[in-house]
Amino acid sequence: MAARLILQSDWNESLWQNEGQAWVLCKTLGEGSTSIQGELKSQGLDNKGIPQVVASEGFRVLDITRRTITISYPEKDVKAKFQAKSGAFRNIHDRGIVSLDISSGGALGVSSDSNDALRVWQTSDGTVRRELKGHFGEVITCRFFPSGIVVLTGGLDRQIKIWSAEDGSCPVTIRGHSGGVSCTAIVDRGRNIITGSRDGTARLWNCGNSKCLATVHTVKGFINACAVSGVSDSIDLGKPVKPPAEEEVGTAGKLLLLATESGDLIGVGLHSRKKIFQVKGPAAFNCCAFLPNDRVIGGCQDGTVHIVDIRNHSQPAKILRKTSSPILCIQAHKNGFIAGTADGSCFLLDLETDDWLELTGSDCDPIYALCCHGNTLYTACRDGIIRKYQI
């Protein structure tokens, strides 16, 4: 995209005030970028209680509802739809939120912050149910097992822990990495897990006896993110050189996706331990995810998003760019994906229709994590707020 629109983070609250106003910006991407700022002004409410808004400097308001507004800037042939949050939890953390996940049933959330707090909470009202204590230092990654009542965490203390969300106990602690644990993935129902570390290794573990079953792959530098998923039978994931351990369960037919600090997006056959593809990016890959139809996606430090068709991975990746700010987190959603960035932007793209939706709320504070459950999206921000969106 040659240009993008940026809207005041609390636009919906401002425009609902009497004679309220909010700013809007058209920013040209790339070197020598320029910005044009306009103003939105409320001219009072209509009979449905919706503000009548006029724009300055050539901007146009095409549509507005209680939570969305669509704005265009014809001179640059750019249009964007913005959506405000439906709720926010400010009481769960008082520091920047590092990681976030929602249980399979949608009733519980788990999150960690930069002040080393790790908490389980109710998604209905943000009430904290459990404080999970046992890590020494920041917890970089937290997620629920498929059961929705067990939590997996990894931290800078190089420990991997498995917790009961029901009583807060920690029956399993796994050690073995020589660097902080930066990411985790769960294989099938969770008898085996994957961890990625700042020591450059991705390891397969058996949860029952805390045994490391294999170092699946090693890279130079940090592994920033990982994901595991099954792929089509037509994709050759290779065969293992030697028979796997008896404790290894559910790895056949799975691809391990790694995002690395050295700028590589790597696919590895989880069962075979063989590298299937490697895509070189222009900067570090901070995050990665699987998309439908045997595609994977990686978010890059330079703001680009790279989509790889696993069936034709020798072909160049499709590269999208919505922002020049680093992509910090990414997740598949229906026919596209949702991404959070270092400048506080959060956007959703439908790859079939090419429709973009901007989710507003953060005032330039980075979005470090996001998680979607059904049509409800939760974002974790450096300002310590967990926001909810109905998308």
mmCIF file of C-alpha atoms in Angstrom:
data_model
loop_
_atom_site.group_PDB
_atom_site.id
_atom_site.type_symbol
_atom_site.label_atom_id
_atom_site.label_comp_id
_atom_site.label_asym_id
_atom_site.label_seq_id
_atom_site.Cartn_x
_atom_site.Cartn_y
_atom_site.Cartn_z
ATOM 1 C CA MET A 1 0.000 0.000 0.000
ATOM 2 C CA ALA A 2 1.295 3.485 -0.906
ATOM 3 C CA ALA A 3 -0.603 5.211 1.913
ATOM 4 C CA ARG A 4 -2.635 4.423 4.995
ATOM 5 C CA LEU A 5 -5.103 6.229 7.200
ATOM 6 C CA ILE A 6 -4.496 6.607 10.932
ATOM 7 C CA LEU A 7 -7.283 7.653 13.300
ATOM 8 C CA GLN A 8 -7.236 9.045 16.836
ATOM 9 C CA SER A 9 -7.320 6.062 19.196
ATOM 10 C CA ASP A 10 -10.353 7.236 21.219
ATOM 11 C CA TRP A 11 -12.265 8.631 18.236
ATOM 12 C CA ASN A 12 -15.586 7.037 19.216
ATOM 13 C CA GLU A 13 -15.539 8.553 22.700
ATOM 14 C CA SER A 14 -14.513 11.972 21.372
ATOM 15 C CA LEU A 15 -17.081 12.203 18.584
ATOM 16 C CA TRP A 16 -19.966 11.273 20.883
ATOM 17 C CA GLN A 17 -19.311 14.363 22.979
ATOM 18 C CA ASN A 18 -21.163 17.599 22.249
ATOM 19 C CA GLU A 19 -19.324 19.219 19.315
ATOM 20 C CA GLY A 20 -16.665 16.560 19.695
ATOM 21 C CA GLN A 21 -13.737 16.198 17.361
ATOM 22 C CA ALA A 22 -10.954 13.760 16.458
ATOM 23 C CA TRP A 23 -7.951 13.863 14.146
ATOM 24 C CA VAL A 24 -7.290 11.653 11.135
ATOM 25 C CA LEU A 25 -4.000 11.227 9.287
ATOM 26 C CA CYS A 26 -3.079 10.058 5.785
ATOM 27 C CA LYS A 27 0.483 8.770 5.886
ATOM 28 C CA THR A 28 2.523 7.796 2.846
ATOM 29 C CA LEU A 29 4.640 4.704 3.479
ATOM 30 C CA GLY A 30 8.303 4.334 2.609
ATOM 31 C CA GLU A 31 11.235 6.720 2.395
ATOM 32 C CA GLY A 32 10.385 10.391 2.165
ATOM 33 C CA SER A 33 7.007 9.669 3.701
ATOM 34 C CA THR A 34 4.605 12.548 4.141
ATOM 35 C CA SER A 35 1.538 13.014 6.323
ATOM 36 C CA ILE A 36 -1.645 15.017 5.830
ATOM 37 C CA GLN A 37 -3.771 15.665 8.910
ATOM 38 C CA GLY A 38 -7.452 16.427 8.925
ATOM 39 C CA GLU A 39 -10.117 16.906 11.554
ATOM 40 C CA LEU A 40 -13.413 15.161 12.151
ATOM 41 C CA LYS A 41 -16.090 17.279 13.819
ATOM 42 C CA SER A 42 -19.391 16.159 15.283
ATOM 43 C CA GLN A 43 -22.394 18.223 14.208
ATOM 44 C CA GLY A 44 -24.736 16.665 16.764
ATOM 45 C CA LEU A 45 -26.551 13.315 16.923
ATOM 46 C CA ASP A 46 -29.181 11.989 14.526
ATOM 47 C CA ASN A 47 -32.441 10.357 15.642
ATOM 48 C CA LYS A 48 -30.590 7.078 16.198
ATOM 49 C CA GLY A 49 -28.017 8.707 18.449
ATOM 50 C CA ILE A 50 -25.213 8.558 15.857
ATOM 51 C CA PRO A 51 -22.965 11.618 15.404
ATOM 52 C CA GLN A 52 -23.216 13.568 12.160
ATOM 53 C CA VAL A 53 -19.551 14.025 11.295
ATOM 54 C CA VAL A 54 -17.864 16.295 8.787
ATOM 55 C CA ALA A 55 -14.195 16.112 7.783
ATOM 56 C CA SER A 56 -11.617 18.686 6.741
ATOM 57 C CA GLU A 57 -8.587 18.744 4.409
ATOM 58 C CA GLY A 58 -10.172 16.525 1.756
ATOM 59 C CA PHE A 59 -11.045 13.576 4.018
ATOM 60 C CA ARG A 60 -14.517 12.065 3.739
ATOM 61 C CA VAL A 61 -16.646 10.140 6.244
ATOM 62 C CA LEU A 62 -18.409 7.437 4.241
ATOM 63 C CA ASP A 63 -20.222 5.637 7.047
ATOM 64 C CA ILE A 64 -20.464 5.666 10.831
ATOM 65 C CA THR A 65 -22.111 3.388 13.407
ATOM 66 C CA ARG A 66 -21.793 3.079 17.166
ATOM 67 C CA ARG A 67 -18.465 1.241 16.908
ATOM 68 C CA THR A 68 -17.255 1.703 13.333
ATOM 69 C CA ILE A 69 -16.367 4.535 11.006
ATOM 70 C CA THR A 70 -15.277 4.392 7.362
ATOM 71 C CA ILE A 71 -13.092 7.221 6.066
ATOM 72 C CA SER A 72 -11.557 7.937 2.682
ATOM 73 C CA TYR A 73 -8.935 10.301 1.328
ATOM 74 C CA PRO A 74 -9.656 10.460 -2.413
ATOM 75 C CA GLU A 75 -6.477 12.337 -3.331
ATOM 76 C CA LYS A 76 -4.415 9.253 -2.374
ATOM 77 C CA ASP A 77 -7.158 6.785 -3.357
ATOM 78 C CA VAL A 78 -7.150 5.258 0.123
ATOM 79 C CA LYS A 79 -10.047 4.147 2.320
ATOM 80 C CA ALA A 80 -10.183 2.466 5.722
ATOM 81 C CA LYS A 81 -12.774 1.117 8.112
ATOM 82 C CA PHE A 82 -12.019 1.559 11.823
ATOM 83 C CA GLN A 83 -13.621 -0.294 14.718
ATOM 84 C CA ALA A 84 -13.570 0.673 18.390
ATOM 85 C CA LYS A 85 -13.235 -1.772 21.262
ATOM 86 C CA SER A 86 -16.312 -3.292 22.886
ATOM 87 C CA GLY A 87 -14.684 -3.528 26.320
ATOM 88 C CA ALA A 88 -11.421 -3.214 28.228
ATOM 89 C CA PHE A 89 -9.884 -4.812 31.322
ATOM 90 C CA ARG A 90 -7.629 -2.436 33.252
ATOM 91 C CA ASN A 91 -7.518 -4.290 36.559
ATOM 92 C CA ILE A 92 -5.711 -7.481 35.518
ATOM 93 C CA HIS A 93 -2.245 -5.949 35.041
ATOM 94 C CA ASP A 94 -0.569 -2.660 35.917
ATOM 95 C CA ARG A 95 2.406 -3.161 33.599
ATOM 96 C CA GLY A 96 2.880 -3.919 29.916
ATOM 97 C CA ILE A 97 1.282 -7.228 28.940
ATOM 98 C CA VAL A 98 3.698 -9.626 27.250
ATOM 99 C CA SER A 99 1.618 -12.713 26.443
ATOM 100 C CA LEU A 100 -2.062 -13.674 26.289
ATOM 101 C CA ASP A 101 -4.262 -16.678 25.560
ATOM 102 C CA ILE A 102 -7.931 -17.629 25.892
ATOM 103 C CA SER A 103 -9.184 -21.087 26.911
ATOM 104 C CA SER A 104 -10.893 -23.365 24.400
ATOM 105 C CA GLY A 105 -14.244 -22.754 26.096
ATOM 106 C CA GLY A 106 -13.705 -19.002 26.076
ATOM 107 C CA ALA A 107 -14.417 -18.542 29.802
ATOM 108 C CA LEU A 108 -10.833 -18.011 31.007
ATOM 109 C CA GLY A 109 -7.856 -15.933 29.960
ATOM 110 C CA VAL A 110 -4.211 -16.190 30.972
ATOM 111 C CA SER A 111 -1.702 -13.382 30.604
ATOM 112 C CA SER A 112 1.730 -12.272 31.761
ATOM 113 C CA ASP A 113 3.287 -8.838 32.145
ATOM 114 C CA SER A 114 6.672 -7.124 32.252
ATOM 115 C CA ASN A 115 6.529 -7.033 36.053
ATOM 116 C CA ASP A 116 6.725 -10.869 36.167
ATOM 117 C CA ALA A 117 3.023 -11.316 37.017
ATOM 118 C CA LEU A 118 1.191 -14.341 35.564
ATOM 119 C CA ARG A 119 -2.583 -14.435 36.062
ATOM 120 C CA VAL A 120 -5.676 -16.450 35.136
ATOM 121 C CA TRP A 121 -8.855 -14.375 34.802
ATOM 122 C CA GLN A 122 -12.489 -14.485 33.732
ATOM 123 C CA THR A 123 -13.220 -13.221 30.249
ATOM 124 C CA SER A 124 -16.713 -12.128 31.309
ATOM 125 C CA ASP A 125 -15.572 -9.345 33.632
ATOM 126 C CA GLY A 126 -11.774 -9.533 34.034
ATOM 127 C CA THR A 127 -11.891 -10.905 37.588
ATOM 128 C CA VAL A 128 -8.523 -12.463 38.461
ATOM 129 C CA ARG A 129 -9.041 -16.084 39.504
ATOM 130 C CA ARG A 130 -5.471 -17.274 40.053
ATOM 131 C CA GLU A 131 -2.000 -15.791 40.510
ATOM 132 C CA LEU A 132 0.551 -18.298 39.188
ATOM 133 C CA LYS A 133 3.844 -17.918 41.037
ATOM 134 C CA GLY A 134 7.001 -19.926 40.393
ATOM 135 C CA HIS A 135 8.932 -18.323 37.544
ATOM 136 C CA PHE A 136 11.951 -16.184 38.351
ATOM 137 C CA GLY A 137 11.707 -13.287 35.949
ATOM 138 C CA GLU A 138 9.492 -12.383 33.019
ATOM 139 C CA VAL A 139 7.126 -14.989 31.594
ATOM 140 C CA ILE A 140 7.480 -14.587 27.824
ATOM 141 C CA THR A 141 4.832 -17.057 26.709
ATOM 142 C CA CYS A 142 1.650 -18.491 28.237
ATOM 143 C CA ARG A 143 -1.069 -20.613 26.664
ATOM 144 C CA PHE A 144 -3.843 -23.037 27.537
ATOM 145 C CA PHE A 145 -3.758 -26.722 26.730
ATOM 146 C CA PRO A 146 -6.761 -27.893 24.660
ATOM 147 C CA SER A 147 -8.550 -28.938 27.874
ATOM 148 C CA GLY A 148 -8.863 -25.272 28.862
ATOM 149 C CA ILE A 149 -7.944 -25.958 32.488
ATOM 150 C CA VAL A 150 -4.168 -26.453 32.191
ATOM 151 C CA VAL A 151 -1.661 -23.710 31.343
ATOM 152 C CA LEU A 152 1.766 -23.959 29.700
ATOM 153 C CA THR A 153 4.336 -21.202 30.300
ATOM 154 C CA GLY A 154 7.944 -20.391 29.449
ATOM 155 C CA GLY A 155 10.155 -17.614 30.740
ATOM 156 C CA LEU A 156 13.478 -15.840 30.800
ATOM 157 C CA ASP A 157 14.462 -18.106 33.691
ATOM 158 C CA ARG A 158 14.729 -20.929 31.069
ATOM 159 C CA GLN A 159 11.953 -22.876 32.794
ATOM 160 C CA ILE A 160 8.878 -24.448 31.220
ATOM 161 C CA LYS A 161 5.980 -24.906 33.620
ATOM 162 C CA ILE A 162 2.608 -26.657 33.495
ATOM 163 C CA TRP A 163 -0.075 -25.278 35.819
ATOM 164 C CA SER A 164 -3.570 -26.108 36.961
ATOM 165 C CA ALA A 165 -5.826 -23.161 36.160
ATOM 166 C CA GLU A 166 -8.296 -24.517 38.706
ATOM 167 C CA ASP A 167 -6.113 -24.337 41.837
ATOM 168 C CA GLY A 168 -2.913 -22.592 40.653
ATOM 169 C CA SER A 169 -0.631 -25.529 41.420
ATOM 170 C CA CYS A 170 2.385 -26.348 39.246
ATOM 171 C CA PRO A 171 2.912 -30.132 39.106
ATOM 172 C CA VAL A 172 5.465 -30.047 36.264
ATOM 173 C CA THR A 173 8.606 -27.967 35.738
ATOM 174 C CA ILE A 174 10.821 -28.719 32.741
ATOM 175 C CA ARG A 175 14.409 -27.527 32.384
ATOM 176 C CA GLY A 176 16.972 -27.985 29.642
ATOM 177 C CA HIS A 177 17.259 -24.814 27.570
ATOM 178 C CA SER A 178 20.386 -22.698 28.038
ATOM 179 C CA GLY A 179 18.527 -19.500 27.078
ATOM 180 C CA GLY A 180 15.177 -17.964 27.866
ATOM 181 C CA VAL A 181 12.095 -19.755 26.542
ATOM 182 C CA SER A 182 10.513 -17.456 23.949
ATOM 183 C CA CYS A 183 7.650 -19.539 22.522
ATOM 184 C CA THR A 184 5.690 -22.768 22.922
ATOM 185 C CA ALA A 185 3.363 -24.938 20.858
ATOM 186 C CA ILE A 186 1.186 -27.887 21.853
ATOM 187 C CA VAL A 187 1.074 -31.092 19.814
ATOM 188 C CA ASP A 188 -2.461 -32.532 19.517
ATOM 189 C CA ARG A 189 -3.994 -32.899 22.980
ATOM 190 C CA GLY A 190 -0.783 -32.041 24.811
ATOM 191 C CA ARG A 191 1.141 -35.178 25.706
ATOM 192 C CA ASN A 192 4.008 -33.588 23.767
ATOM 193 C CA ILE A 193 4.922 -29.910 23.524
ATOM 194 C CA ILE A 194 7.356 -27.795 21.519
ATOM 195 C CA THR A 195 9.468 -24.973 22.948
ATOM 196 C CA GLY A 196 11.607 -22.413 21.161
ATOM 197 C CA SER A 197 14.397 -20.592 22.925
ATOM 198 C CA ARG A 198 16.913 -17.795 22.778
ATOM 199 C CA ASP A 199 19.527 -20.551 22.747
ATOM 200 C CA GLY A 200 18.508 -21.172 19.120
ATOM 201 C CA THR A 201 16.914 -24.584 19.628
ATOM 202 C CA ALA A 202 13.385 -25.875 19.125
ATOM 203 C CA ARG A 203 12.801 -28.895 21.340
ATOM 204 C CA LEU A 204 10.171 -31.597 21.627
ATOM 205 C CA TRP A 205 9.215 -32.650 25.170
ATOM 206 C CA ASN A 206 7.097 -35.319 26.776
ATOM 207 C CA CYS A 207 4.990 -33.723 29.523
ATOM 208 C CA GLY A 208 4.519 -36.928 31.509
ATOM 209 C CA ASN A 209 8.161 -37.411 32.487
ATOM 210 C CA SER A 210 9.607 -33.983 31.511
ATOM 211 C CA LYS A 211 11.898 -35.712 29.013
ATOM 212 C CA CYS A 212 13.380 -33.947 26.010
ATOM 213 C CA LEU A 213 12.572 -36.269 23.130
ATOM 214 C CA ALA A 214 14.513 -34.359 20.482
ATOM 215 C CA THR A 215 16.095 -31.107 19.450
ATOM 216 C CA VAL A 216 13.936 -30.709 16.355
ATOM 217 C CA HIS A 217 15.874 -27.830 14.814
ATOM 218 C CA THR A 218 18.702 -25.430 15.628
ATOM 219 C CA VAL A 219 19.203 -21.915 14.261
ATOM 220 C CA LYS A 220 21.768 -19.182 14.711
ATOM 221 C CA GLY A 221 20.469 -16.638 17.181
ATOM 222 C CA PHE A 222 17.032 -16.483 18.772
ATOM 223 C CA ILE A 223 13.835 -18.312 17.911
ATOM 224 C CA ASN A 224 11.147 -15.660 18.367
ATOM 225 C CA ALA A 225 7.983 -17.668 17.658
ATOM 226 C CA CYS A 226 6.768 -21.121 16.688
ATOM 227 C CA ALA A 227 3.586 -22.861 15.599
ATOM 228 C CA VAL A 228 2.587 -26.460 14.838
ATOM 229 C CA SER A 229 -0.135 -27.742 12.525
ATOM 230 C CA GLY A 230 -1.076 -30.662 10.331
ATOM 231 C CA VAL A 231 -0.726 -30.245 6.566
ATOM 232 C CA SER A 232 -2.112 -32.036 3.512
ATOM 233 C CA ASP A 233 -0.932 -35.566 2.805
ATOM 234 C CA SER A 234 0.350 -34.354 -0.564
ATOM 235 C CA ILE A 235 3.116 -32.388 1.174
ATOM 236 C CA ASP A 236 6.240 -34.468 1.723
ATOM 237 C CA LEU A 237 7.468 -33.877 5.278
ATOM 238 C CA GLY A 238 10.226 -36.499 5.032
ATOM 239 C CA LYS A 239 10.834 -39.622 7.071
ATOM 240 C CA PRO A 240 12.710 -39.928 10.362
ATOM 241 C CA VAL A 241 16.262 -41.247 10.211
ATOM 242 C CA LYS A 242 15.640 -43.388 13.295
ATOM 243 C CA PRO A 243 12.469 -44.567 15.037
ATOM 244 C CA PRO A 244 11.065 -41.998 17.459
ATOM 245 C CA ALA A 245 10.837 -42.615 21.191
ATOM 246 C CA GLU A 246 7.753 -44.380 22.525
ATOM 247 C CA GLU A 247 6.718 -41.177 24.315
ATOM 248 C CA GLU A 248 6.479 -39.243 21.039
ATOM 249 C CA VAL A 249 2.798 -38.880 20.161
ATOM 250 C CA GLY A 250 1.002 -37.077 17.344
ATOM 251 C CA THR A 251 4.006 -35.672 15.488
ATOM 252 C CA ALA A 252 3.393 -37.503 12.177
ATOM 253 C CA GLY A 253 1.958 -35.244 9.472
ATOM 254 C CA LYS A 254 2.807 -32.091 11.442
ATOM 255 C CA LEU A 255 4.867 -29.126 10.309
ATOM 256 C CA LEU A 256 6.790 -26.993 12.798
ATOM 257 C CA LEU A 257 6.980 -23.330 11.802
ATOM 258 C CA LEU A 258 9.751 -21.151 13.247
ATOM 259 C CA ALA A 259 10.205 -17.360 13.127
ATOM 260 C CA THR A 260 13.796 -16.349 13.825
ATOM 261 C CA GLU A 261 15.708 -13.243 14.825
ATOM 262 C CA SER A 262 18.118 -13.875 11.944
ATOM 263 C CA GLY A 263 15.304 -13.181 9.462
ATOM 264 C CA ASP A 264 14.295 -16.708 8.481
ATOM 265 C CA LEU A 265 10.854 -18.292 8.367
ATOM 266 C CA ILE A 266 11.523 -22.028 8.547
ATOM 267 C CA GLY A 267 9.299 -25.096 8.131
ATOM 268 C CA VAL A 268 10.460 -28.389 9.654
ATOM 269 C CA GLY A 269 8.832 -31.820 9.512
ATOM 270 C CA LEU A 270 8.116 -32.454 13.186
ATOM 271 C CA HIS A 271 8.299 -36.235 12.858
ATOM 272 C CA SER A 272 11.215 -36.367 10.426
ATOM 273 C CA ARG A 273 13.207 -33.391 11.885
ATOM 274 C CA LYS A 274 13.939 -32.399 8.268
ATOM 275 C CA LYS A 275 13.853 -28.820 7.035
ATOM 276 C CA ILE A 276 11.113 -28.488 4.413
ATOM 277 C CA PHE A 277 11.565 -24.821 3.478
ATOM 278 C CA GLN A 278 13.368 -21.670 4.517
ATOM 279 C CA VAL A 279 12.266 -18.171 3.514
ATOM 280 C CA LYS A 280 14.676 -15.293 3.982
ATOM 281 C CA GLY A 281 13.087 -12.034 5.051
ATOM 282 C CA PRO A 282 14.439 -8.477 5.000
ATOM 283 C CA ALA A 283 14.597 -8.358 8.816
ATOM 284 C CA ALA A 284 13.822 -10.477 11.877
ATOM 285 C CA PHE A 285 10.613 -12.508 11.855
ATOM 286 C CA ASN A 286 8.826 -11.746 15.134
ATOM 287 C CA CYS A 287 5.763 -13.984 14.759
ATOM 288 C CA CYS A 288 4.247 -16.730 12.614
ATOM 289 C CA ALA A 289 1.026 -18.688 12.127
ATOM 290 C CA PHE A 290 -0.720 -21.192 9.884
ATOM 291 C CA LEU A 291 -3.381 -20.098 7.397
ATOM 292 C CA PRO A 292 -5.997 -22.284 5.676
ATOM 293 C CA ASN A 293 -5.142 -24.144 2.464
ATOM 294 C CA ASP A 294 -1.574 -25.112 3.411
ATOM 295 C CA ARG A 295 -0.240 -21.597 3.768
ATOM 296 C CA VAL A 296 1.868 -20.042 6.507
ATOM 297 C CA ILE A 297 2.407 -16.418 7.455
ATOM 298 C CA GLY A 298 5.219 -14.528 9.139
ATOM 299 C CA GLY A 299 5.329 -10.988 10.533
ATOM 300 C CA CYS A 300 8.564 -9.076 10.047
ATOM 301 C CA GLN A 301 10.437 -6.352 11.934
ATOM 302 C CA ASP A 302 10.230 -4.024 8.918
ATOM 303 C CA GLY A 303 6.409 -4.133 8.880
ATOM 304 C CA THR A 304 6.034 -6.637 6.050
ATOM 305 C CA VAL A 305 3.877 -9.754 6.200
ATOM 306 C CA HIS A 306 5.070 -12.799 4.227
ATOM 307 C CA ILE A 307 2.677 -15.526 3.064
ATOM 308 C CA VAL A 308 4.138 -18.839 1.885
ATOM 309 C CA ASP A 309 2.242 -21.558 0.028
ATOM 310 C CA ILE A 310 3.736 -24.747 1.486
ATOM 311 C CA ARG A 311 2.745 -26.719 -1.621
ATOM 312 C CA ASN A 312 4.845 -24.371 -3.758
ATOM 313 C CA HIS A 313 7.372 -23.128 -1.235
ATOM 314 C CA SER A 314 10.072 -22.760 -3.897
ATOM 315 C CA GLN A 315 8.060 -19.835 -5.287
ATOM 316 C CA PRO A 316 8.620 -16.365 -3.778
ATOM 317 C CA ALA A 317 6.485 -15.497 -0.768
ATOM 318 C CA LYS A 318 3.601 -13.070 -1.212
ATOM 319 C CA ILE A 319 4.556 -9.886 0.623
ATOM 320 C CA LEU A 320 2.015 -7.440 2.084
ATOM 321 C CA ARG A 321 2.731 -4.136 3.755
ATOM 322 C CA LYS A 322 0.227 -2.138 5.757
ATOM 323 C CA THR A 323 2.688 -0.321 7.998
ATOM 324 C CA SER A 324 6.379 0.427 8.415
ATOM 325 C CA SER A 325 6.142 -0.526 12.098
ATOM 326 C CA PRO A 326 7.298 -4.005 13.245
ATOM 327 C CA ILE A 327 4.686 -6.772 13.203
ATOM 328 C CA LEU A 328 4.788 -8.197 16.745
ATOM 329 C CA CYS A 329 1.961 -10.752 16.758
ATOM 330 C CA ILE A 330 -0.195 -12.474 14.172
ATOM 331 C CA GLN A 331 -3.054 -14.980 14.079
ATOM 332 C CA ALA A 332 -5.185 -16.572 11.383
ATOM 333 C CA HIS A 333 -8.822 -15.489 11.295
ATOM 334 C CA LYS A 334 -11.371 -16.974 8.876
ATOM 335 C CA ASN A 335 -10.150 -16.121 5.352
ATOM 336 C CA GLY A 336 -7.271 -13.951 6.499
ATOM 337 C CA PHE A 337 -5.317 -12.832 9.517
ATOM 338 C CA ILE A 338 -5.103 -10.321 12.370
ATOM 339 C CA ALA A 339 -1.822 -8.573 13.187
ATOM 340 C CA GLY A 340 -0.616 -6.302 15.999
ATOM 341 C CA THR A 341 2.239 -3.844 15.588
ATOM 342 C CA ALA A 342 4.804 -1.854 17.552
ATOM 343 C CA ASP A 343 3.048 1.472 16.860
ATOM 344 C CA GLY A 344 -0.203 0.278 18.460
ATOM 345 C CA SER A 345 -1.982 -0.583 15.224
ATOM 346 C CA CYS A 346 -4.061 -3.729 15.043
ATOM 347 C CA PHE A 347 -5.556 -4.715 11.710
ATOM 348 C CA LEU A 348 -7.523 -7.524 10.108
ATOM 349 C CA LEU A 349 -7.211 -8.485 6.450
ATOM 350 C CA ASP A 350 -9.550 -10.771 4.506
ATOM 351 C CA LEU A 351 -7.304 -12.308 1.847
ATOM 352 C CA GLU A 352 -10.247 -13.231 -0.379
ATOM 353 C CA THR A 353 -11.902 -9.815 -0.518
ATOM 354 C CA ASP A 354 -8.816 -7.696 0.292
ATOM 355 C CA ASP A 355 -10.879 -5.828 2.918
ATOM 356 C CA TRP A 356 -8.899 -4.196 5.739
ATOM 357 C CA LEU A 357 -10.309 -3.449 9.182
ATOM 358 C CA GLU A 358 -8.380 -1.274 11.647
ATOM 359 C CA LEU A 359 -9.002 -1.963 15.352
ATOM 360 C CA THR A 360 -8.461 1.180 17.418
ATOM 361 C CA GLY A 361 -7.754 1.702 21.104
ATOM 362 C CA SER A 362 -4.032 1.715 21.745
ATOM 363 C CA ASP A 363 -2.475 5.191 21.710
ATOM 364 C CA CYS A 364 0.831 4.245 20.031
ATOM 365 C CA ASP A 365 1.600 1.543 22.651
ATOM 366 C CA PRO A 366 2.764 -1.754 21.081
ATOM 367 C CA ILE A 367 0.393 -4.709 20.775
ATOM 368 C CA TYR A 368 2.495 -7.619 22.016
ATOM 369 C CA ALA A 369 -0.077 -10.415 21.806
ATOM 370 C CA LEU A 370 -3.566 -11.165 20.560
ATOM 371 C CA CYS A 371 -5.970 -14.073 20.692
ATOM 372 C CA CYS A 372 -9.265 -14.657 18.933
ATOM 373 C CA HIS A 373 -12.044 -16.852 20.329
ATOM 374 C CA GLY A 374 -14.931 -17.069 17.899
ATOM 375 C CA ASN A 375 -15.763 -13.501 16.921
ATOM 376 C CA THR A 376 -14.200 -11.992 20.048
ATOM 377 C CA LEU A 377 -10.652 -10.676 19.794
ATOM 378 C CA TYR A 378 -8.487 -9.887 22.817
ATOM 379 C CA THR A 379 -5.344 -7.756 22.529
ATOM 380 C CA ALA A 380 -2.489 -7.340 25.020
ATOM 381 C CA CYS A 381 -0.815 -3.936 25.065
ATOM 382 C CA ARG A 382 2.190 -2.246 26.654
ATOM 383 C CA ASP A 383 -0.199 0.169 28.401
ATOM 384 C CA GLY A 384 -1.359 -2.740 30.608
ATOM 385 C CA ILE A 385 -4.866 -2.910 29.126
ATOM 386 C CA ILE A 386 -6.533 -5.996 27.626
ATOM 387 C CA ARG A 387 -9.050 -4.851 25.021
ATOM 388 C CA LYS A 388 -11.983 -6.784 23.566
ATOM 389 C CA TYR A 389 -13.388 -6.432 20.061
ATOM 390 C CA GLN A 390 -16.412 -8.051 18.448
ATOM 391 C CA ILE A 391 -15.275 -8.726 14.891
#
